[in-house]
mmCIF file with all atom_site columns, C-alpha atoms in Angstrom:
data_model
loop_
_atom_site.group_PDB
_atom_site.id
_atom_site.type_symbol
_atom_site.label_atom_id
_atom_site.label_alt_id
_atom_site.label_comp_id
_atom_site.label_asym_id
_atom_site.label_entity_id
_atom_site.label_seq_id
_atom_site.pdbx_PDB_ins_code
_atom_site.Cartn_x
_atom_site.Cartn_y
_atom_site.Cartn_z
_atom_site.occupancy
_atom_site.B_iso_or_equiv
_atom_site.pdbx_formal_charge
_atom_site.auth_seq_id
_atom_site.auth_comp_id
_atom_site.auth_asym_id
_atom_site.auth_atom_id
_atom_site.pdbx_PDB_model_num
ATOM 1   C CA . MET A 1 1   ? 0.000   0.000   0.000   1.00 43.00 ? 22  MET A CA 1
ATOM 2   C CA . VAL A 1 2   ? 1.406   3.384   -0.995  1.00 42.00 ? 23  VAL A CA 1
ATOM 3   C CA . GLY A 1 3   ? -0.305  6.625   -0.009  1.00 44.00 ? 24  GLY A CA 1
ATOM 4   C CA . GLY A 1 4   ? -3.447  4.729   0.981   1.00 43.00 ? 25  GLY A CA 1
ATOM 5   C CA . LYS A 1 5   ? -3.717  2.999   -2.405  1.00 42.00 ? 26  LYS A CA 1
ATOM 6   C CA . VAL A 1 6   ? -3.254  -0.688  -3.034  1.00 47.00 ? 27  VAL A CA 1
ATOM 7   C CA . VAL A 1 7   ? -0.378  -0.980  -5.474  1.00 58.00 ? 28  VAL A CA 1
ATOM 8   C CA . GLY A 1 8   ? -0.349  -4.697  -6.286  1.00 75.00 ? 29  GLY A CA 1
ATOM 9   C CA . PRO A 1 9   ? 2.352   -6.684  -8.026  1.00 88.00 ? 30  PRO A CA 1
ATOM 10  C CA . ARG A 1 10  ? 4.119   -5.173  -10.987 1.00 90.00 ? 31  ARG A CA 1
ATOM 11  C CA . PRO A 1 11  ? 3.738   -7.020  -14.280 1.00 92.00 ? 32  PRO A CA 1
ATOM 12  C CA . MET A 1 12  ? 6.880   -8.624  -15.693 1.00 93.00 ? 33  MET A CA 1
ATOM 13  C CA . GLU A 1 13  ? 7.441   -9.925  -19.211 1.00 92.00 ? 34  GLU A CA 1
ATOM 14  C CA . ALA A 1 14  ? 9.418   -13.106 -19.877 1.00 91.00 ? 35  ALA A CA 1
ATOM 15  C CA . ASP A 1 15  ? 12.372  -11.223 -21.405 1.00 92.00 ? 36  ASP A CA 1
ATOM 16  C CA . ALA A 1 16  ? 12.667  -9.060  -18.274 1.00 92.00 ? 37  ALA A CA 1
ATOM 17  C CA . LEU A 1 17  ? 12.770  -12.181 -16.095 1.00 92.00 ? 38  LEU A CA 1
ATOM 18  C CA . ALA A 1 18  ? 15.427  -13.682 -18.366 1.00 90.00 ? 39  ALA A CA 1
ATOM 19  C CA . ALA A 1 19  ? 17.547  -10.550 -17.844 1.00 91.00 ? 40  ALA A CA 1
ATOM 20  C CA . VAL A 1 20  ? 17.131  -10.833 -14.056 1.00 88.00 ? 41  VAL A CA 1
ATOM 21  C CA . LEU A 1 21  ? 18.201  -14.472 -14.129 1.00 87.00 ? 42  LEU A CA 1
ATOM 22  C CA . ARG A 1 22  ? 21.339  -13.629 -16.123 1.00 88.00 ? 43  ARG A CA 1
ATOM 23  C CA . ARG A 1 23  ? 22.476  -11.068 -13.550 1.00 83.00 ? 44  ARG A CA 1
ATOM 24  C CA . ARG A 1 24  ? 24.865  -12.099 -10.822 1.00 64.00 ? 45  ARG A CA 1
ATOM 25  C CA . ASP A 1 25  ? 22.420  -11.159 -8.063  1.00 64.00 ? 46  ASP A CA 1
ATOM 26  C CA . SER A 1 26  ? 19.690  -13.475 -9.363  1.00 68.00 ? 47  SER A CA 1
ATOM 27  C CA . ARG A 1 27  ? 19.892  -15.416 -6.086  1.00 73.00 ? 48  ARG A CA 1
ATOM 28  C CA . SER A 1 28  ? 18.070  -12.549 -4.409  1.00 85.00 ? 49  SER A CA 1
ATOM 29  C CA . THR A 1 29  ? 15.101  -13.208 -6.722  1.00 90.00 ? 50  THR A CA 1
ATOM 30  C CA . LEU A 1 30  ? 12.710  -15.994 -5.798  1.00 91.00 ? 51  LEU A CA 1
ATOM 31  C CA . ILE A 1 31  ? 10.643  -17.510 -8.613  1.00 94.00 ? 52  ILE A CA 1
ATOM 32  C CA . VAL A 1 32  ? 7.346   -19.039 -7.496  1.00 95.00 ? 53  VAL A CA 1
ATOM 33  C CA . ASP A 1 33  ? 5.381   -21.367 -9.764  1.00 96.00 ? 54  ASP A CA 1
ATOM 34  C CA . SER A 1 34  ? 1.757   -21.392 -8.603  1.00 95.00 ? 55  SER A CA 1
ATOM 35  C CA . ARG A 1 35  ? 0.533   -23.990 -11.094 1.00 94.00 ? 56  ARG A CA 1
ATOM 36  C CA . PRO A 1 36  ? -0.582  -27.492 -10.084 1.00 93.00 ? 57  PRO A CA 1
ATOM 37  C CA . PHE A 1 37  ? 2.311   -29.892 -9.454  1.00 92.00 ? 58  PHE A CA 1
ATOM 38  C CA . VAL A 1 38  ? 1.561   -31.940 -12.592 1.00 94.00 ? 59  VAL A CA 1
ATOM 39  C CA . GLU A 1 39  ? 2.133   -28.879 -14.788 1.00 94.00 ? 60  GLU A CA 1
ATOM 40  C CA . PHE A 1 40  ? 5.252   -27.930 -12.822 1.00 94.00 ? 61  PHE A CA 1
ATOM 41  C CA . ALA A 1 41  ? 6.652   -31.453 -13.237 1.00 94.00 ? 62  ALA A CA 1
ATOM 42  C CA . SER A 1 42  ? 5.978   -31.283 -16.968 1.00 94.00 ? 63  SER A CA 1
ATOM 43  C CA . SER A 1 43  ? 7.901   -28.026 -17.438 1.00 93.00 ? 64  SER A CA 1
ATOM 44  C CA . HIS A 1 44  ? 8.956   -25.071 -15.343 1.00 93.00 ? 65  HIS A CA 1
ATOM 45  C CA . ILE A 1 45  ? 11.424  -22.223 -15.106 1.00 92.00 ? 66  ILE A CA 1
ATOM 46  C CA . VAL A 1 46  ? 14.749  -23.508 -13.805 1.00 88.00 ? 67  VAL A CA 1
ATOM 47  C CA . GLY A 1 47  ? 15.092  -22.654 -10.129 1.00 88.00 ? 68  GLY A CA 1
ATOM 48  C CA . ALA A 1 48  ? 11.368  -22.068 -9.604  1.00 92.00 ? 69  ALA A CA 1
ATOM 49  C CA . VAL A 1 49  ? 9.676   -23.275 -6.436  1.00 93.00 ? 70  VAL A CA 1
ATOM 50  C CA . ASN A 1 50  ? 6.266   -24.895 -6.899  1.00 95.00 ? 71  ASN A CA 1
ATOM 51  C CA . VAL A 1 51  ? 3.707   -24.012 -4.233  1.00 95.00 ? 72  VAL A CA 1
ATOM 52  C CA . GLY A 1 52  ? 0.825   -25.615 -6.121  1.00 87.00 ? 73  GLY A CA 1
ATOM 53  C CA . SER A 1 53  ? -2.593  -24.051 -6.225  1.00 87.00 ? 74  SER A CA 1
ATOM 54  C CA . SER A 1 54  ? -4.725  -26.233 -4.007  1.00 89.00 ? 75  SER A CA 1
ATOM 55  C CA . THR A 1 55  ? -7.782  -25.144 -2.073  1.00 93.00 ? 76  THR A CA 1
ATOM 56  C CA . LEU A 1 56  ? -6.145  -26.418 1.119   1.00 93.00 ? 77  LEU A CA 1
ATOM 57  C CA . VAL A 1 57  ? -3.017  -24.283 0.665   1.00 93.00 ? 78  VAL A CA 1
ATOM 58  C CA . LYS A 1 58  ? -5.141  -21.234 -0.191  1.00 94.00 ? 79  LYS A CA 1
ATOM 59  C CA . ARG A 1 59  ? -7.278  -21.708 2.922   1.00 96.00 ? 80  ARG A CA 1
ATOM 60  C CA . ARG A 1 60  ? -4.199  -22.142 5.146   1.00 95.00 ? 81  ARG A CA 1
ATOM 61  C CA . LEU A 1 61  ? -2.732  -18.909 3.748   1.00 95.00 ? 82  LEU A CA 1
ATOM 62  C CA . GLN A 1 62  ? -6.014  -17.035 4.189   1.00 96.00 ? 83  GLN A CA 1
ATOM 63  C CA . GLN A 1 63  ? -6.371  -18.219 7.786   1.00 96.00 ? 84  GLN A CA 1
ATOM 64  C CA . ASP A 1 64  ? -2.700  -17.507 8.573   1.00 95.00 ? 85  ASP A CA 1
ATOM 65  C CA . ARG A 1 65  ? -2.154  -21.146 9.499   1.00 96.00 ? 86  ARG A CA 1
ATOM 66  C CA . VAL A 1 66  ? 0.984   -21.092 7.383   1.00 95.00 ? 87  VAL A CA 1
ATOM 67  C CA . SER A 1 67  ? 3.178   -18.141 6.526   1.00 93.00 ? 88  SER A CA 1
ATOM 68  C CA . VAL A 1 68  ? 4.204   -17.562 2.953   1.00 93.00 ? 89  VAL A CA 1
ATOM 69  C CA . ARG A 1 69  ? 7.850   -18.009 4.023   1.00 91.00 ? 90  ARG A CA 1
ATOM 70  C CA . GLU A 1 70  ? 7.019   -21.420 5.510   1.00 91.00 ? 91  GLU A CA 1
ATOM 71  C CA . LEU A 1 71  ? 5.105   -22.381 2.378   1.00 93.00 ? 92  LEU A CA 1
ATOM 72  C CA . VAL A 1 72  ? 8.017   -21.476 0.104   1.00 91.00 ? 93  VAL A CA 1
ATOM 73  C CA . GLN A 1 73  ? 10.646  -23.110 2.307   1.00 87.00 ? 94  GLN A CA 1
ATOM 74  C CA . HIS A 1 74  ? 8.603   -26.306 2.572   1.00 88.00 ? 95  HIS A CA 1
ATOM 75  C CA . ALA A 1 75  ? 8.002   -26.364 -1.192  1.00 89.00 ? 96  ALA A CA 1
ATOM 76  C CA . ALA A 1 76  ? 11.708  -25.799 -1.829  1.00 87.00 ? 97  ALA A CA 1
ATOM 77  C CA . GLN A 1 77  ? 12.583  -28.523 0.674   1.00 82.00 ? 98  GLN A CA 1
ATOM 78  C CA . ALA A 1 78  ? 14.458  -25.916 2.725   1.00 63.00 ? 99  ALA A CA 1
ATOM 79  C CA . GLN A 1 79  ? 16.871  -25.159 -0.137  1.00 71.00 ? 100 GLN A CA 1
ATOM 80  C CA . VAL A 1 80  ? 15.811  -21.501 -0.336  1.00 75.00 ? 101 VAL A CA 1
ATOM 81  C CA . ASP A 1 81  ? 16.851  -18.893 2.200   1.00 72.00 ? 102 ASP A CA 1
ATOM 82  C CA . THR A 1 82  ? 13.901  -16.522 2.043   1.00 75.00 ? 103 THR A CA 1
ATOM 83  C CA . THR A 1 83  ? 15.675  -13.996 4.264   1.00 76.00 ? 104 THR A CA 1
ATOM 84  C CA . GLU A 1 84  ? 18.030  -13.237 1.346   1.00 78.00 ? 105 GLU A CA 1
ATOM 85  C CA . CYS A 1 85  ? 15.214  -12.730 -1.174  1.00 82.00 ? 106 CYS A CA 1
ATOM 86  C CA . ARG A 1 86  ? 14.540  -9.126  -2.123  1.00 83.00 ? 107 ARG A CA 1
ATOM 87  C CA . SER A 1 87  ? 12.163  -9.810  -4.958  1.00 90.00 ? 108 SER A CA 1
ATOM 88  C CA . VAL A 1 88  ? 9.685   -12.493 -5.934  1.00 94.00 ? 109 VAL A CA 1
ATOM 89  C CA . VAL A 1 89  ? 8.310   -13.338 -9.368  1.00 95.00 ? 110 VAL A CA 1
ATOM 90  C CA . VAL A 1 90  ? 5.123   -15.423 -9.459  1.00 95.00 ? 111 VAL A CA 1
ATOM 91  C CA . TYR A 1 91  ? 3.745   -17.219 -12.470 1.00 95.00 ? 112 TYR A CA 1
ATOM 92  C CA . ASP A 1 92  ? 0.779   -19.429 -13.244 1.00 93.00 ? 113 ASP A CA 1
ATOM 93  C CA . GLN A 1 93  ? -0.836  -20.833 -16.398 1.00 89.00 ? 114 GLN A CA 1
ATOM 94  C CA . SER A 1 94  ? -1.766  -17.596 -18.145 1.00 83.00 ? 115 SER A CA 1
ATOM 95  C CA . THR A 1 95  ? -2.699  -14.637 -15.941 1.00 86.00 ? 116 THR A CA 1
ATOM 96  C CA . ARG A 1 96  ? -2.049  -11.372 -17.751 1.00 83.00 ? 117 ARG A CA 1
ATOM 97  C CA . ASP A 1 97  ? -3.689  -8.969  -15.305 1.00 84.00 ? 118 ASP A CA 1
ATOM 98  C CA . VAL A 1 98  ? -4.246  -9.829  -11.651 1.00 84.00 ? 119 VAL A CA 1
ATOM 99  C CA . ARG A 1 99  ? -6.951  -7.156  -11.422 1.00 86.00 ? 120 ARG A CA 1
ATOM 100 C CA . ARG A 1 100 ? -9.181  -9.360  -13.586 1.00 87.00 ? 121 ARG A CA 1
ATOM 101 C CA . LEU A 1 101 ? -9.067  -12.225 -11.088 1.00 87.00 ? 122 LEU A CA 1
ATOM 102 C CA . ALA A 1 102 ? -11.484 -12.754 -8.214  1.00 89.00 ? 123 ALA A CA 1
ATOM 103 C CA . PRO A 1 103 ? -10.035 -11.589 -4.860  1.00 91.00 ? 124 PRO A CA 1
ATOM 104 C CA . ASP A 1 104 ? -10.167 -15.164 -3.527  1.00 92.00 ? 125 ASP A CA 1
ATOM 105 C CA . HIS A 1 105 ? -8.350  -16.648 -6.554  1.00 93.00 ? 126 HIS A CA 1
ATOM 106 C CA . PHE A 1 106 ? -5.269  -18.573 -5.410  1.00 94.00 ? 127 PHE A CA 1
ATOM 107 C CA . VAL A 1 107 ? -2.873  -16.244 -7.240  1.00 94.00 ? 128 VAL A CA 1
ATOM 108 C CA . CYS A 1 108 ? -4.447  -13.160 -5.609  1.00 94.00 ? 129 CYS A CA 1
ATOM 109 C CA . VAL A 1 109 ? -4.206  -14.687 -2.134  1.00 95.00 ? 130 VAL A CA 1
ATOM 110 C CA . LEU A 1 110 ? -0.603  -15.747 -2.738  1.00 96.00 ? 131 LEU A CA 1
ATOM 111 C CA . LEU A 1 111 ? 0.429   -12.358 -4.146  1.00 95.00 ? 132 LEU A CA 1
ATOM 112 C CA . ALA A 1 112 ? -1.165  -10.498 -1.228  1.00 95.00 ? 133 ALA A CA 1
ATOM 113 C CA . LYS A 1 113 ? 0.777   -12.610 1.287   1.00 95.00 ? 134 LYS A CA 1
ATOM 114 C CA . LEU A 1 114 ? 4.010   -12.234 -0.668  1.00 95.00 ? 135 LEU A CA 1
ATOM 115 C CA . GLU A 1 115 ? 3.597   -8.448  -0.866  1.00 94.00 ? 136 GLU A CA 1
ATOM 116 C CA . ARG A 1 116 ? 3.365   -8.278  2.929   1.00 93.00 ? 137 ARG A CA 1
ATOM 117 C CA . THR A 1 117 ? 6.572   -10.288 3.266   1.00 92.00 ? 138 THR A CA 1
ATOM 118 C CA . PHE A 1 118 ? 8.909   -9.278  0.436   1.00 90.00 ? 139 PHE A CA 1
ATOM 119 C CA . PRO A 1 119 ? 9.819   -5.784  -0.824  1.00 88.00 ? 140 PRO A CA 1
ATOM 120 C CA . GLY A 1 120 ? 9.348   -6.455  -4.545  1.00 91.00 ? 141 GLY A CA 1
ATOM 121 C CA . VAL A 1 121 ? 6.701   -8.740  -6.013  1.00 95.00 ? 142 VAL A CA 1
ATOM 122 C CA . ALA A 1 122 ? 6.022   -9.215  -9.722  1.00 95.00 ? 143 ALA A CA 1
ATOM 123 C CA . LEU A 1 123 ? 3.609   -11.318 -11.742 1.00 95.00 ? 144 LEU A CA 1
ATOM 124 C CA . LEU A 1 124 ? 5.023   -12.912 -14.880 1.00 95.00 ? 145 LEU A CA 1
ATOM 125 C CA . THR A 1 125 ? 2.546   -12.090 -17.623 1.00 90.00 ? 146 THR A CA 1
ATOM 126 C CA . GLY A 1 126 ? 1.539   -14.102 -20.655 1.00 74.00 ? 147 GLY A CA 1
ATOM 127 C CA . ASN A 1 127 ? 0.956   -17.796 -20.955 1.00 61.00 ? 148 ASN A CA 1
ATOM 128 C CA . ALA A 1 128 ? 3.330   -20.713 -20.593 1.00 54.00 ? 149 ALA A CA 1
ATOM 129 C CA . ARG A 1 129 ? 3.662   -21.261 -24.343 1.00 49.00 ? 150 ARG A CA 1
ATOM 130 C CA . GLU A 1 130 ? 4.665   -17.632 -24.913 1.00 53.00 ? 151 GLU A CA 1
ATOM 131 C CA . ARG A 1 131 ? 7.229   -17.871 -22.103 1.00 51.00 ? 152 ARG A CA 1
ATOM 132 C CA . ALA A 1 132 ? 8.765   -21.026 -23.555 1.00 48.00 ? 153 ALA A CA 1
ATOM 133 C CA . ARG A 1 133 ? 9.741   -19.246 -26.765 1.00 46.00 ? 154 ARG A CA 1
#
């Protein structure tokens, strides 16, 4: 929130993410795949952490039964030090504009929790096929 207005995640194109990953400080950027595990297992961005998109995980986040840091660390099997992360990039199947999603959509819930925890949160725009090019 800035000046009383909800800012929301900034959109990020695939080429911008590629540039971030080429930089030396890419370890300070956490990439979160919010697609179902089956899609993640089929293909994903190298280094991404899959948090899934289940109703159970969404409910636990909404009820603060799990913190977003705990969720990411568990999903990464403790291989990610979230205290070093300055920015987070989230992607799903094809969201182009988070404002078009229902407030209780998994991606919206996840982004809201991430924005309260990390200084810079972005949503990778476009669909998976476009990103694979």
